[in-house]
mmCIF file of C-alpha atoms in Angstrom:
data_model
loop_
_atom_site.group_PDB
_atom_site.id
_atom_site.type_symbol
_atom_site.label_atom_id
_atom_site.label_comp_id
_atom_site.label_asym_id
_atom_site.label_seq_id
_atom_site.Cartn_x
_atom_site.Cartn_y
_atom_site.Cartn_z
ATOM 1 C CA GLY A 1 126.168 114.286 148.093
ATOM 2 C CA GLN A 2 128.573 111.922 146.460
ATOM 3 C CA SER A 3 128.621 108.199 147.136
ATOM 4 C CA LEU A 4 130.046 105.135 145.460
ATOM 5 C CA GLU A 5 129.002 101.833 146.963
ATOM 6 C CA GLN A 6 130.887 98.563 146.602
ATOM 7 C CA PRO A 7 130.734 95.272 148.492
ATOM 8 C CA SER A 8 133.301 95.328 151.253
ATOM 9 C CA GLU A 9 134.657 91.855 150.674
ATOM 10 C CA VAL A 10 134.459 89.076 148.104
ATOM 11 C CA THR A 11 135.994 85.608 148.254
ATOM 12 C CA ALA A 12 136.498 83.305 145.274
ATOM 13 C CA VAL A 13 138.577 80.306 144.293
ATOM 14 C CA GLU A 14 141.471 80.239 141.892
ATOM 15 C CA GLY A 15 140.333 79.903 138.277
ATOM 16 C CA ALA A 16 136.849 81.199 138.959
ATOM 17 C CA ILE A 17 135.118 84.367 137.749
ATOM 18 C CA VAL A 18 134.154 87.162 140.108
ATOM 19 C CA GLN A 19 132.122 90.311 139.616
ATOM 20 C CA ILE A 20 132.548 93.420 141.742
ATOM 21 C CA ASN A 21 129.673 95.866 141.562
ATOM 22 C CA CYS A 22 129.699 99.618 141.969
ATOM 23 C CA THR A 23 126.712 101.919 142.239
ATOM 24 C CA TYR A 24 127.326 105.621 142.245
ATOM 25 C CA GLN A 25 125.565 108.833 143.054
ATOM 26 C CA THR A 26 127.488 111.921 141.988
ATOM 27 C CA SER A 27 126.675 115.434 140.874
ATOM 28 C CA GLY A 28 128.136 114.795 137.440
ATOM 29 C CA PHE A 29 129.472 111.879 135.432
ATOM 30 C CA TYR A 30 132.275 111.757 132.925
ATOM 31 C CA GLY A 31 133.629 108.238 133.340
ATOM 32 C CA LEU A 32 134.070 105.243 135.638
ATOM 33 C CA SER A 33 137.465 103.729 136.342
ATOM 34 C CA TRP A 34 138.639 100.662 138.188
ATOM 35 C CA TYR A 35 141.833 100.373 140.189
ATOM 36 C CA GLN A 36 143.641 97.542 141.896
ATOM 37 C CA GLN A 37 145.599 98.124 145.060
ATOM 38 C CA HIS A 38 147.736 95.595 146.867
ATOM 39 C CA ASP A 39 148.441 96.099 150.550
ATOM 40 C CA GLY A 40 150.984 98.854 151.043
ATOM 41 C CA GLY A 41 151.032 99.779 147.362
ATOM 42 C CA ALA A 42 149.629 102.462 145.114
ATOM 43 C CA PRO A 43 146.513 102.021 142.975
ATOM 44 C CA THR A 44 147.042 100.541 139.540
ATOM 45 C CA PHE A 45 144.710 101.406 136.680
ATOM 46 C CA LEU A 46 142.670 98.485 135.336
ATOM 47 C CA SER A 47 139.849 99.722 133.145
ATOM 48 C CA TYR A 48 137.776 102.723 132.140
ATOM 49 C CA ASN A 49 134.238 103.240 130.824
ATOM 50 C CA ALA A 50 132.861 106.490 129.561
ATOM 51 C CA LEU A 51 130.034 104.986 127.515
ATOM 52 C CA ASP A 52 127.559 102.227 128.248
ATOM 53 C CA GLY A 53 128.695 98.727 127.553
ATOM 54 C CA LEU A 54 131.524 96.345 128.160
ATOM 55 C CA GLU A 55 135.242 97.043 127.923
ATOM 56 C CA GLU A 56 137.564 94.069 127.830
ATOM 57 C CA THR A 57 141.248 94.121 128.751
ATOM 58 C CA GLY A 58 142.711 90.654 129.023
ATOM 59 C CA ARG A 59 141.289 88.868 132.055
ATOM 60 C CA PHE A 60 139.576 92.025 133.249
ATOM 61 C CA SER A 61 136.371 93.485 131.844
ATOM 62 C CA SER A 62 134.347 96.437 133.013
ATOM 63 C CA PHE A 63 130.752 97.303 132.341
ATOM 64 C CA LEU A 64 128.839 100.546 132.641
ATOM 65 C CA SER A 65 125.176 101.479 132.598
ATOM 66 C CA ARG A 66 124.853 105.218 132.961
ATOM 67 C CA SER A 67 121.060 105.101 133.170
ATOM 68 C CA ASP A 68 121.352 102.825 136.205
ATOM 69 C CA SER A 69 124.378 104.619 137.685
ATOM 70 C CA TYR A 70 125.972 101.210 137.885
ATOM 71 C CA GLY A 71 129.075 99.458 136.789
ATOM 72 C CA TYR A 72 130.983 96.309 137.509
ATOM 73 C CA LEU A 73 134.424 94.827 137.165
ATOM 74 C CA LEU A 74 134.659 91.239 135.996
ATOM 75 C CA LEU A 75 137.764 89.240 136.751
ATOM 76 C CA GLN A 76 138.178 85.949 134.940
ATOM 77 C CA GLU A 77 140.531 83.024 135.475
ATOM 78 C CA LEU A 78 141.320 84.255 138.943
ATOM 79 C CA GLN A 79 144.876 83.912 140.152
ATOM 80 C CA MET A 80 146.255 84.107 143.668
ATOM 81 C CA LYS A 81 147.970 87.376 142.788
ATOM 82 C CA ASP A 82 144.562 88.945 142.148
ATOM 83 C CA SER A 83 143.996 89.066 145.902
ATOM 84 C CA ALA A 84 143.894 92.802 146.503
ATOM 85 C CA SER A 85 141.532 95.703 147.033
ATOM 86 C CA TYR A 86 139.568 96.978 144.064
ATOM 87 C CA PHE A 87 138.199 100.478 143.817
ATOM 88 C CA CYS A 88 135.751 102.027 141.423
ATOM 89 C CA ALA A 89 136.212 105.737 140.853
ATOM 90 C CA VAL A 90 134.079 108.342 139.125
ATOM 91 C CA GLU A 91 135.226 111.395 137.237
ATOM 92 C CA GLU A 92 132.482 113.969 137.598
ATOM 93 C CA ASP A 93 133.923 116.140 134.842
ATOM 94 C CA SER A 94 136.906 116.346 132.493
ATOM 95 C CA SER A 95 139.312 117.504 135.204
ATOM 96 C CA TYR A 96 140.767 114.007 135.905
ATOM 97 C CA LYS A 97 139.793 114.390 139.546
ATOM 98 C CA LEU A 98 138.604 111.049 140.980
ATOM 99 C CA ILE A 99 135.986 110.202 143.581
ATOM 100 C CA PHE A 100 136.728 106.740 144.906
ATOM 101 C CA GLY A 101 134.376 104.047 146.049
ATOM 102 C CA SER A 102 134.658 102.369 149.395
ATOM 103 C CA GLY A 103 136.711 99.531 147.974
ATOM 104 C CA THR A 104 136.243 95.763 147.746
ATOM 105 C CA ARG A 105 138.736 93.398 149.256
ATOM 106 C CA LEU A 106 139.069 90.302 147.055
ATOM 107 C CA LEU A 107 140.469 87.131 148.545
ATOM 108 C CA VAL A 108 141.386 84.385 146.100
ATOM 109 C CA ARG A 109 141.715 80.945 147.660
ATOM 110 C CA PRO A 110 143.411 77.859 146.200
ATOM 111 C CA GLY B 1 158.329 101.811 134.522
ATOM 112 C CA ALA B 2 156.768 104.467 136.694
ATOM 113 C CA VAL B 3 155.464 107.585 135.021
ATOM 114 C CA VAL B 4 154.763 109.374 138.298
ATOM 115 C CA SER B 5 157.301 109.196 141.095
ATOM 116 C CA GLN B 6 156.937 110.127 144.749
ATOM 117 C CA HIS B 7 159.578 110.760 147.368
ATOM 118 C CA PRO B 8 160.057 109.759 150.087
ATOM 119 C CA SER B 9 158.324 106.394 150.193
ATOM 120 C CA TRP B 10 158.441 106.319 153.967
ATOM 121 C CA VAL B 11 158.927 109.115 156.447
ATOM 122 C CA ILE B 12 158.741 109.320 160.194
ATOM 123 C CA CYS B 13 158.621 112.710 161.823
ATOM 124 C CA LYS B 14 158.128 114.096 165.265
ATOM 125 C CA SER B 15 154.889 115.708 166.278
ATOM 126 C CA GLY B 16 154.945 119.439 165.601
ATOM 127 C CA THR B 17 157.450 119.298 162.764
ATOM 128 C CA SER B 18 156.817 119.687 159.038
ATOM 129 C CA VAL B 19 157.455 117.165 156.317
ATOM 130 C CA LYS B 20 157.565 117.588 152.546
ATOM 131 C CA ILE B 21 156.497 114.987 150.001
ATOM 132 C CA GLU B 22 157.429 115.348 146.344
ATOM 133 C CA CYS B 23 155.510 114.166 143.315
ATOM 134 C CA ARG B 24 157.251 114.166 139.954
ATOM 135 C CA SER B 25 155.970 113.432 136.488
ATOM 136 C CA LEU B 26 158.585 111.507 134.530
ATOM 137 C CA ASP B 27 159.080 112.319 130.861
ATOM 138 C CA PHE B 28 155.902 114.367 130.595
ATOM 139 C CA GLN B 29 154.578 117.697 131.752
ATOM 140 C CA ALA B 30 151.677 117.808 134.161
ATOM 141 C CA THR B 31 149.912 121.118 134.538
ATOM 142 C CA THR B 32 147.593 119.506 137.039
ATOM 143 C CA MET B 33 148.320 116.933 139.706
ATOM 144 C CA PHE B 34 146.133 115.613 142.493
ATOM 145 C CA TRP B 35 146.878 114.708 146.076
ATOM 146 C CA TYR B 36 144.990 111.955 147.876
ATOM 147 C CA ARG B 37 145.118 110.596 151.393
ATOM 148 C CA GLN B 38 144.323 107.061 152.434
ATOM 149 C CA PHE B 39 143.983 105.850 156.000
ATOM 150 C CA PRO B 40 144.514 102.122 156.651
ATOM 151 C CA LYS B 41 141.777 99.922 155.239
ATOM 152 C CA GLN B 42 139.916 102.939 153.890
ATOM 153 C CA SER B 43 139.373 104.485 150.510
ATOM 154 C CA LEU B 44 141.364 107.230 148.843
ATOM 155 C CA MET B 45 140.125 110.722 149.587
ATOM 156 C CA LEU B 46 140.973 113.635 147.354
ATOM 157 C CA MET B 47 142.700 116.397 149.279
ATOM 158 C CA ALA B 48 143.493 118.978 146.653
ATOM 159 C CA THR B 49 144.160 119.792 143.034
ATOM 160 C CA SER B 50 147.635 121.118 142.386
ATOM 161 C CA ASN B 51 147.811 123.631 139.545
ATOM 162 C CA GLU B 52 151.126 124.646 137.997
ATOM 163 C CA GLY B 53 151.794 128.320 138.519
ATOM 164 C CA SER B 54 148.709 129.016 140.587
ATOM 165 C CA LYS B 55 147.160 128.233 143.938
ATOM 166 C CA ALA B 56 145.974 124.767 144.745
ATOM 167 C CA THR B 57 142.288 124.011 145.028
ATOM 168 C CA TYR B 58 141.417 122.247 148.261
ATOM 169 C CA GLU B 59 138.520 119.903 148.891
ATOM 170 C CA GLN B 60 136.035 120.707 151.587
ATOM 171 C CA GLY B 61 137.359 119.940 155.032
ATOM 172 C CA VAL B 62 141.045 120.014 154.056
ATOM 173 C CA GLU B 63 143.016 122.741 155.821
ATOM 174 C CA LYS B 64 145.010 124.665 153.242
ATOM 175 C CA ASP B 65 147.307 126.158 155.871
ATOM 176 C CA LYS B 66 148.168 122.736 157.197
ATOM 177 C CA PHE B 67 148.663 120.968 153.870
ATOM 178 C CA LEU B 68 150.713 123.330 151.754
ATOM 179 C CA ILE B 69 150.860 122.501 148.068
ATOM 180 C CA ASN B 70 153.335 124.008 145.671
ATOM 181 C CA HIS B 71 153.409 123.270 141.938
ATOM 182 C CA ALA B 72 156.310 125.417 140.827
ATOM 183 C CA SER B 73 157.203 123.512 137.698
ATOM 184 C CA LEU B 74 155.469 121.387 135.094
ATOM 185 C CA THR B 75 156.996 118.207 136.505
ATOM 186 C CA LEU B 76 156.952 118.734 140.255
ATOM 187 C CA SER B 77 154.299 119.203 142.909
ATOM 188 C CA THR B 78 155.062 119.162 146.616
ATOM 189 C CA LEU B 79 152.836 118.571 149.607
ATOM 190 C CA THR B 80 154.070 119.883 152.944
ATOM 191 C CA VAL B 81 152.343 118.692 156.074
ATOM 192 C CA THR B 82 152.932 121.448 158.585
ATOM 193 C CA SER B 83 152.891 121.041 162.355
ATOM 194 C CA ALA B 84 152.237 117.345 161.915
ATOM 195 C CA HIS B 85 150.245 115.423 164.476
ATOM 196 C CA PRO B 86 149.801 111.665 164.924
ATOM 197 C CA GLU B 87 146.362 111.856 163.296
ATOM 198 C CA ASP B 88 148.084 113.026 160.106
ATOM 199 C CA SER B 89 149.755 109.642 159.842
ATOM 200 C CA SER B 90 148.505 108.234 156.570
ATOM 201 C CA PHE B 91 149.350 107.118 153.044
ATOM 202 C CA TYR B 92 149.642 110.141 150.745
ATOM 203 C CA ILE B 93 149.389 109.564 146.997
ATOM 204 C CA CYS B 94 149.616 111.890 144.042
ATOM 205 C CA SER B 95 148.312 111.415 140.529
ATOM 206 C CA ALA B 96 148.788 112.952 137.119
ATOM 207 C CA THR B 97 147.452 112.347 133.643
ATOM 208 C CA VAL B 98 149.501 111.651 130.561
ATOM 209 C CA LEU B 99 148.026 113.480 127.597
ATOM 210 C CA PRO B 100 146.712 112.733 125.075
ATOM 211 C CA GLY B 101 144.429 110.100 126.507
ATOM 212 C CA ASN B 102 142.657 109.805 129.795
ATOM 213 C CA THR B 103 144.712 107.354 131.818
ATOM 214 C CA ILE B 104 145.431 108.626 135.301
ATOM 215 C CA TYR B 105 148.683 107.456 136.820
ATOM 216 C CA PHE B 106 149.434 107.348 140.513
ATOM 217 C CA GLY B 107 152.719 107.764 142.254
ATOM 218 C CA GLU B 108 154.043 105.005 144.457
ATOM 219 C CA GLY B 109 152.675 106.752 147.536
ATOM 220 C CA SER B 110 154.317 108.040 150.685
ATOM 221 C CA TRP B 111 153.735 106.590 154.114
ATOM 222 C CA LEU B 112 153.837 109.254 156.793
ATOM 223 C CA THR B 113 154.102 108.307 160.439
ATOM 224 C CA VAL B 114 154.011 111.071 163.029
ATOM 225 C CA VAL B 115 155.305 110.098 166.440
#
């Protein structure tokens, strides 16, 4: 079957760094994406990894290890507005169809 | 600005009625769109793949006769929830991909409440 596991909740203070892990088990693998979703809103694309290694986009970075079926999202210089849910999502093939993880609720405190 | 637009954002309907949700790609053609459903505090679950000019492909466990998908043009896919029941109340979101590239964009989502 398919499964993507993430921690359910993470709390951090403003200005800190937080890492959200994602382990996946899928029938195929084409790429791993990360999305941010605020309450009541739609997911917003953050980062994408198709190959092993680190991708950096401003304060957000994402890492992938295909051999370990593992990835993480790194958020630096946390701001209050970063409080949201974060989802990892796997594309099993080139169809752009996404399988989402369970989601991690990030709470940033002053 | 948004590249994928959904309408309506909010809809309340009576149990037993049908409701249609539209998903439009703005300024680009989308031969394939996807429909997801998200219950409160849960993850997004893929419902179906909407293919322009052909039948939609439904994920296991999704009733194709209840969730009718029509992709009649390269910029519009519609999801019709037929004979809605309170358990169909959810957040429905569509997505499409702008080519070239592999960024997947989501619509703003549509909140459906069945009373």
